[in-house]
Amino acid sequence: MMFRLLGGVQVETADTSITIESSPVRGVLVALLLEEGRLASVDHLLGSLWDDPPDSARTNLRLHIARLRSQLALASLRDRLTTYRGGGGAYRLLVDSDEVDVARFKKLAALGFAELRSGSLTTAETILERALSLWQGPVGQGCTSSQKLRYRFLAFDELRITMRDRLVAARLDMGRTTDLIPEIHEILAIAPYREAAWAHLIRAYYLGGDIAGAISAWDRATATLGDELGLDVSPGLRHLHVSVLRRDDVAVRRYVDCLRSAGDIGVQAAPHGARGREIRP
């Protein structure tokens, strides 16, 4: 049994797979699943579907709930969607966290980050690879959603980038170097303002024996972060650059960026990797 939100909205059982066709019904299902079995008030669901709910919003929501129940019935899951009448009304979709791919995604991310903090790099690598294998595309594709709900979707994109970023860092610490450069470039193509990824690129070139490549990566990092975003690079990245210029192999190898030493899985708001307030799935 699996509710899939990563790359499409589907309900899968051992016997059948249901694709939710209606965009607003998908939106309701996604909003309920993101609550991971908690009550979702009618007001919360209205605010998840519309930035400015129309006068007919409550009636429309009841229709969408009825259609969702009909879809769930195809997989013998109709009774999972319960209604609460008090306090303005609420709904709950009864699910276990292991039945929702985004919940598994977050759980594995937290486990992988914990292993990184403990220094268990091989175990962390395995767990983060499992988490990333769940990703089939962004959350909420093709569903009706408000800006508030889309902001929650963005948190999963950011969490994925953070996992990829920390996985690269772990592999650098495990001795891999230039073979990681294509992956780092992919991260930077998505998140060009992510300072940690620039640090990984500098280290990958340097530890792979390409000093000129490391210096060029520094130049591109400062141009991107400074000229385009107007940010000063961090003291840590400057220290890494000095270590490269001094050919200080030990300092480059021991470099630890702020993301890898962070104690939580919150990820930073747009632009990707820029300094800012945290958002959470």
Short mmCIF file of C-alpha atoms in Angstrom, two decimals:
data_model
loop_
_atom_site.label_atom_id
_atom_site.label_comp_id
_atom_site.label_asym_id
_atom_site.label_seq_id
_atom_site.Cartn_x
_atom_site.Cartn_y
_atom_site.Cartn_z
CA MET A 1 0.00 0.00 0.00
CA MET A 2 1.49 3.32 -1.04
CA PHE A 3 0.28 6.87 -1.59
CA ARG A 4 2.67 8.49 -4.07
CA LEU A 5 3.13 12.24 -4.34
CA LEU A 6 6.68 12.37 -5.71
CA GLY A 7 6.29 12.79 -9.45
CA GLY A 8 2.54 12.28 -9.65
CA VAL A 9 -0.45 11.64 -7.42
CA GLN A 10 -1.24 7.93 -7.28
CA VAL A 11 -2.71 5.38 -4.91
CA GLU A 12 -1.17 1.92 -5.19
CA THR A 13 -2.20 -1.34 -3.58
CA ALA A 14 -1.17 -4.90 -4.25
CA ASP A 15 -4.10 -5.24 -6.65
CA THR A 16 -4.52 -1.87 -8.32
CA SER A 17 -3.06 1.54 -9.09
CA ILE A 18 -5.29 4.60 -9.17
CA THR A 19 -4.30 7.87 -10.80
CA ILE A 20 -6.34 10.81 -9.54
CA GLU A 21 -7.42 12.65 -12.69
CA SER A 22 -9.19 15.71 -11.28
CA SER A 23 -6.80 18.55 -10.41
CA PRO A 24 -8.76 19.83 -7.36
CA VAL A 25 -9.30 16.29 -6.06
CA ARG A 26 -5.54 15.74 -6.36
CA GLY A 27 -5.05 18.95 -4.41
CA VAL A 28 -7.31 17.74 -1.60
CA LEU A 29 -5.54 14.37 -1.46
CA VAL A 30 -2.10 15.98 -1.38
CA ALA A 31 -3.11 18.42 1.36
CA LEU A 32 -4.52 15.56 3.46
CA LEU A 33 -1.49 13.33 2.95
CA LEU A 34 0.94 16.08 3.92
CA GLU A 35 -0.77 16.07 7.33
CA GLU A 36 0.39 12.43 7.75
CA GLY A 37 -2.76 11.22 9.48
CA ARG A 38 -3.49 14.40 11.43
CA LEU A 39 -6.79 16.27 11.28
CA ALA A 40 -7.03 18.87 8.51
CA SER A 41 -9.62 21.54 9.20
CA VAL A 42 -11.96 22.73 6.47
CA ASP A 43 -10.31 26.16 6.66
CA HIS A 44 -6.89 24.56 6.23
CA LEU A 45 -8.03 22.67 3.14
CA LEU A 46 -9.67 25.76 1.67
CA GLY A 47 -6.42 27.66 2.21
CA SER A 48 -4.50 24.82 0.57
CA LEU A 49 -6.58 24.92 -2.61
CA TRP A 50 -7.20 28.64 -3.08
CA ASP A 51 -5.32 31.84 -2.27
CA ASP A 52 -8.68 33.63 -2.25
CA PRO A 53 -11.42 31.01 -1.78
CA PRO A 54 -14.55 31.75 -3.85
CA ASP A 55 -18.00 31.96 -2.27
CA SER A 56 -18.66 28.42 -3.46
CA ALA A 57 -15.44 27.06 -1.92
CA ARG A 58 -17.04 25.07 0.92
CA THR A 59 -19.57 23.49 -1.41
CA ASN A 60 -16.81 22.72 -3.90
CA LEU A 61 -14.68 21.17 -1.18
CA ARG A 62 -17.50 18.82 -0.17
CA LEU A 63 -17.83 17.74 -3.80
CA HIS A 64 -14.08 17.15 -4.08
CA ILE A 65 -14.13 15.10 -0.87
CA ALA A 66 -17.01 13.00 -2.21
CA ARG A 67 -15.12 12.38 -5.46
CA LEU A 68 -11.99 11.47 -3.53
CA ARG A 69 -13.95 8.95 -1.48
CA SER A 70 -15.24 7.41 -4.70
CA GLN A 71 -11.69 7.12 -6.03
CA LEU A 72 -10.44 5.60 -2.78
CA ALA A 73 -13.30 3.09 -2.88
CA LEU A 74 -11.77 1.63 -6.05
CA ALA A 75 -8.88 0.47 -3.86
CA SER A 76 -11.13 -0.47 -0.91
CA LEU A 77 -9.85 2.56 1.00
CA ARG A 78 -13.03 4.61 1.30
CA ASP A 79 -13.17 4.22 5.10
CA ARG A 80 -9.71 5.74 5.44
CA LEU A 81 -11.16 9.21 4.80
CA THR A 82 -13.08 10.31 7.88
CA THR A 83 -15.18 13.41 8.57
CA TYR A 84 -15.33 15.44 11.80
CA ARG A 85 -18.33 17.72 12.28
CA GLY A 86 -17.33 19.86 15.25
CA GLY A 87 -15.40 23.12 15.29
CA GLY A 88 -16.13 24.14 11.73
CA GLY A 89 -15.46 20.71 10.31
CA ALA A 90 -12.36 18.71 9.50
CA TYR A 91 -11.18 15.65 7.61
CA ARG A 92 -8.57 13.03 8.29
CA LEU A 93 -6.98 10.52 5.92
CA LEU A 94 -5.89 7.59 8.05
CA VAL A 95 -2.43 6.59 6.88
CA ASP A 96 0.74 5.19 8.36
CA SER A 97 3.89 7.18 7.61
CA ASP A 98 5.35 4.19 5.75
CA GLU A 99 2.38 4.32 3.37
CA VAL A 100 3.21 7.82 2.07
CA ASP A 101 6.29 8.27 -0.10
CA VAL A 102 6.96 11.85 1.04
CA ALA A 103 6.86 10.75 4.69
CA ARG A 104 9.37 7.98 3.92
CA PHE A 105 11.46 10.53 2.04
CA LYS A 106 11.65 12.82 5.09
CA LYS A 107 12.25 9.95 7.51
CA LEU A 108 15.13 8.54 5.48
CA ALA A 109 16.62 12.02 5.11
CA ALA A 110 16.59 12.48 8.89
CA LEU A 111 18.16 9.05 9.42
CA GLY A 112 20.82 9.71 6.81
CA PHE A 113 21.71 13.10 8.28
CA ALA A 114 21.95 11.55 11.75
CA GLU A 115 24.40 8.95 10.43
CA LEU A 116 26.46 11.71 8.84
CA ARG A 117 26.65 13.56 12.15
CA SER A 118 27.81 10.37 13.86
CA GLY A 119 30.51 9.86 11.22
CA SER A 120 28.98 6.68 9.75
CA LEU A 121 29.53 7.74 6.16
CA THR A 122 28.93 4.39 4.45
CA THR A 123 25.65 3.85 6.30
CA ALA A 124 24.60 7.43 5.58
CA GLU A 125 25.38 6.95 1.90
CA THR A 126 23.16 3.86 1.73
CA ILE A 127 20.25 5.55 3.50
CA LEU A 128 20.40 8.75 1.46
CA GLU A 129 20.57 6.74 -1.76
CA ARG A 130 17.38 4.94 -0.68
CA ALA A 131 15.69 8.26 0.00
CA LEU A 132 16.70 9.73 -3.35
CA SER A 133 15.50 6.62 -5.18
CA LEU A 134 11.95 7.51 -4.09
CA TRP A 135 12.10 10.75 -6.07
CA GLN A 136 10.17 10.48 -9.33
CA GLY A 137 9.55 14.20 -9.69
CA PRO A 138 8.33 17.22 -7.70
CA VAL A 139 5.43 17.01 -5.26
CA GLY A 140 2.06 18.32 -6.35
CA GLN A 141 2.31 17.98 -10.10
CA GLY A 142 -0.96 18.90 -11.79
CA CYS A 143 -2.92 19.61 -8.64
CA THR A 144 -4.92 22.67 -7.68
CA SER A 145 -2.93 24.45 -4.99
CA SER A 146 -2.58 27.78 -3.24
CA GLN A 147 0.69 29.60 -2.76
CA LYS A 148 0.76 28.29 0.82
CA LEU A 149 0.58 24.69 -0.39
CA ARG A 150 3.10 25.27 -3.18
CA TYR A 151 5.49 26.62 -0.57
CA ARG A 152 5.25 23.25 1.19
CA PHE A 153 6.00 21.54 -2.14
CA LEU A 154 9.14 23.67 -2.48
CA ALA A 155 10.43 22.32 0.83
CA PHE A 156 10.70 18.84 -0.68
CA ASP A 157 12.69 20.18 -3.65
CA GLU A 158 15.04 21.86 -1.19
CA LEU A 159 15.31 18.74 0.95
CA ARG A 160 16.27 16.70 -2.12
CA ILE A 161 18.99 19.20 -3.03
CA THR A 162 20.26 19.11 0.56
CA MET A 163 20.43 15.31 0.47
CA ARG A 164 22.32 15.32 -2.83
CA ASP A 165 24.65 17.99 -1.47
CA ARG A 166 25.46 16.10 1.72
CA LEU A 167 25.84 12.83 -0.15
CA VAL A 168 28.51 14.45 -2.31
CA ALA A 169 30.23 15.77 0.82
CA ALA A 170 30.24 12.30 2.36
CA ARG A 171 31.68 10.76 -0.79
CA LEU A 172 34.42 13.37 -0.89
CA ASP A 173 35.30 12.44 2.68
CA MET A 174 35.32 8.78 1.62
CA GLY A 175 38.03 9.52 -0.94
CA ARG A 176 36.14 10.07 -4.19
CA THR A 177 37.08 13.17 -6.18
CA THR A 178 36.73 14.08 -9.86
CA ASP A 179 34.07 11.43 -10.58
CA LEU A 180 31.75 13.56 -8.41
CA ILE A 181 32.15 16.68 -10.56
CA PRO A 182 29.22 15.93 -12.95
CA GLU A 183 26.90 15.43 -9.96
CA ILE A 184 28.07 18.69 -8.39
CA HIS A 185 27.48 20.53 -11.65
CA GLU A 186 23.94 19.11 -11.73
CA ILE A 187 23.34 20.45 -8.22
CA LEU A 188 24.70 23.87 -9.17
CA ALA A 189 22.54 23.96 -12.31
CA ILE A 190 19.50 23.68 -10.01
CA ALA A 191 20.89 25.68 -7.09
CA PRO A 192 23.62 28.02 -8.36
CA TYR A 193 23.65 30.05 -5.13
CA ARG A 194 24.33 27.06 -2.89
CA GLU A 195 27.71 27.85 -1.38
CA ALA A 196 28.29 24.34 -0.04
CA ALA A 197 28.09 22.91 -3.57
CA TRP A 198 30.75 25.37 -4.76
CA ALA A 199 32.94 24.20 -1.88
CA HIS A 200 32.44 20.59 -2.97
CA LEU A 201 33.42 21.51 -6.52
CA ILE A 202 36.60 23.23 -5.35
CA ARG A 203 37.50 20.23 -3.17
CA ALA A 204 36.72 17.68 -5.89
CA TYR A 205 39.05 19.42 -8.34
CA TYR A 206 41.80 19.99 -5.79
CA LEU A 207 41.75 16.52 -4.22
CA GLY A 208 41.69 15.04 -7.72
CA GLY A 209 44.92 16.87 -8.51
CA ASP A 210 43.48 19.67 -10.67
CA ILE A 211 44.64 22.83 -8.88
CA ALA A 212 43.73 25.08 -11.82
CA GLY A 213 40.23 23.61 -11.85
CA ALA A 214 39.85 24.33 -8.13
CA ILE A 215 40.92 27.95 -8.57
CA SER A 216 38.59 28.34 -11.55
CA ALA A 217 35.72 26.94 -9.46
CA TRP A 218 36.47 29.56 -6.78
CA ASP A 219 36.40 32.32 -9.40
CA ARG A 220 33.02 31.11 -10.69
CA ALA A 221 31.67 30.83 -7.14
CA THR A 222 32.59 34.39 -6.22
CA ALA A 223 31.21 35.69 -9.52
CA THR A 224 27.91 33.88 -8.99
CA LEU A 225 27.47 34.65 -5.30
CA GLY A 226 28.92 38.14 -5.36
CA ASP A 227 28.20 39.65 -8.76
CA GLU A 228 24.79 38.04 -9.32
CA LEU A 229 23.41 37.83 -5.77
CA GLY A 230 25.38 40.52 -3.98
CA LEU A 231 26.51 38.20 -1.19
CA ASP A 232 29.91 37.99 0.42
CA VAL A 233 31.20 34.44 0.47
CA SER A 234 31.47 32.93 3.92
CA PRO A 235 34.72 32.91 5.93
CA GLY A 236 34.71 29.12 5.58
CA LEU A 237 34.77 29.25 1.79
CA ARG A 238 37.46 31.93 1.86
CA HIS A 239 39.53 29.72 4.14
CA LEU A 240 39.09 26.84 1.70
CA HIS A 241 40.34 29.07 -1.12
CA VAL A 242 43.40 30.08 0.91
CA SER A 243 44.06 26.41 1.69
CA VAL A 244 44.00 25.64 -2.04
CA LEU A 245 46.44 28.47 -2.79
CA ARG A 246 48.75 27.22 -0.03
CA ARG A 247 48.45 23.64 -1.30
CA ASP A 248 47.32 22.65 2.20
CA ASP A 249 46.02 19.15 1.50
CA VAL A 250 45.03 18.49 5.11
CA ALA A 251 42.93 21.65 5.42
CA VAL A 252 41.16 21.02 2.12
CA ARG A 253 40.45 17.42 3.06
CA ARG A 254 39.11 18.38 6.50
CA TYR A 255 36.88 21.21 5.29
CA VAL A 256 33.43 21.04 6.92
CA ASP A 257 30.65 23.25 5.60
CA CYS A 258 27.83 24.69 7.69
CA LEU A 259 25.12 22.50 6.14
CA ARG A 260 26.85 19.24 7.04
CA SER A 261 27.32 20.34 10.64
CA ALA A 262 23.72 21.55 11.03
CA GLY A 263 21.65 19.61 13.52
CA ASP A 264 18.30 19.62 11.70
CA ILE A 265 16.86 18.90 8.29
CA GLY A 266 15.37 22.33 7.72
CA VAL A 267 16.33 23.72 4.35
CA GLN A 268 16.75 27.26 3.22
CA ALA A 269 14.19 29.20 1.25
CA ALA A 270 14.57 30.41 -2.32
CA PRO A 271 16.81 31.06 -4.04
CA HIS A 272 18.14 27.55 -3.64
CA GLY A 273 20.88 27.52 -1.05
CA ALA A 274 20.92 31.27 -0.47
CA ARG A 275 21.08 32.35 3.14
CA GLY A 276 17.55 32.79 4.44
CA ARG A 277 14.82 31.54 6.72
CA GLU A 278 14.10 27.86 6.95
CA ILE A 279 11.19 26.03 5.43
CA ARG A 280 10.14 22.51 6.30
CA PRO A 281 8.07 19.93 4.46
#
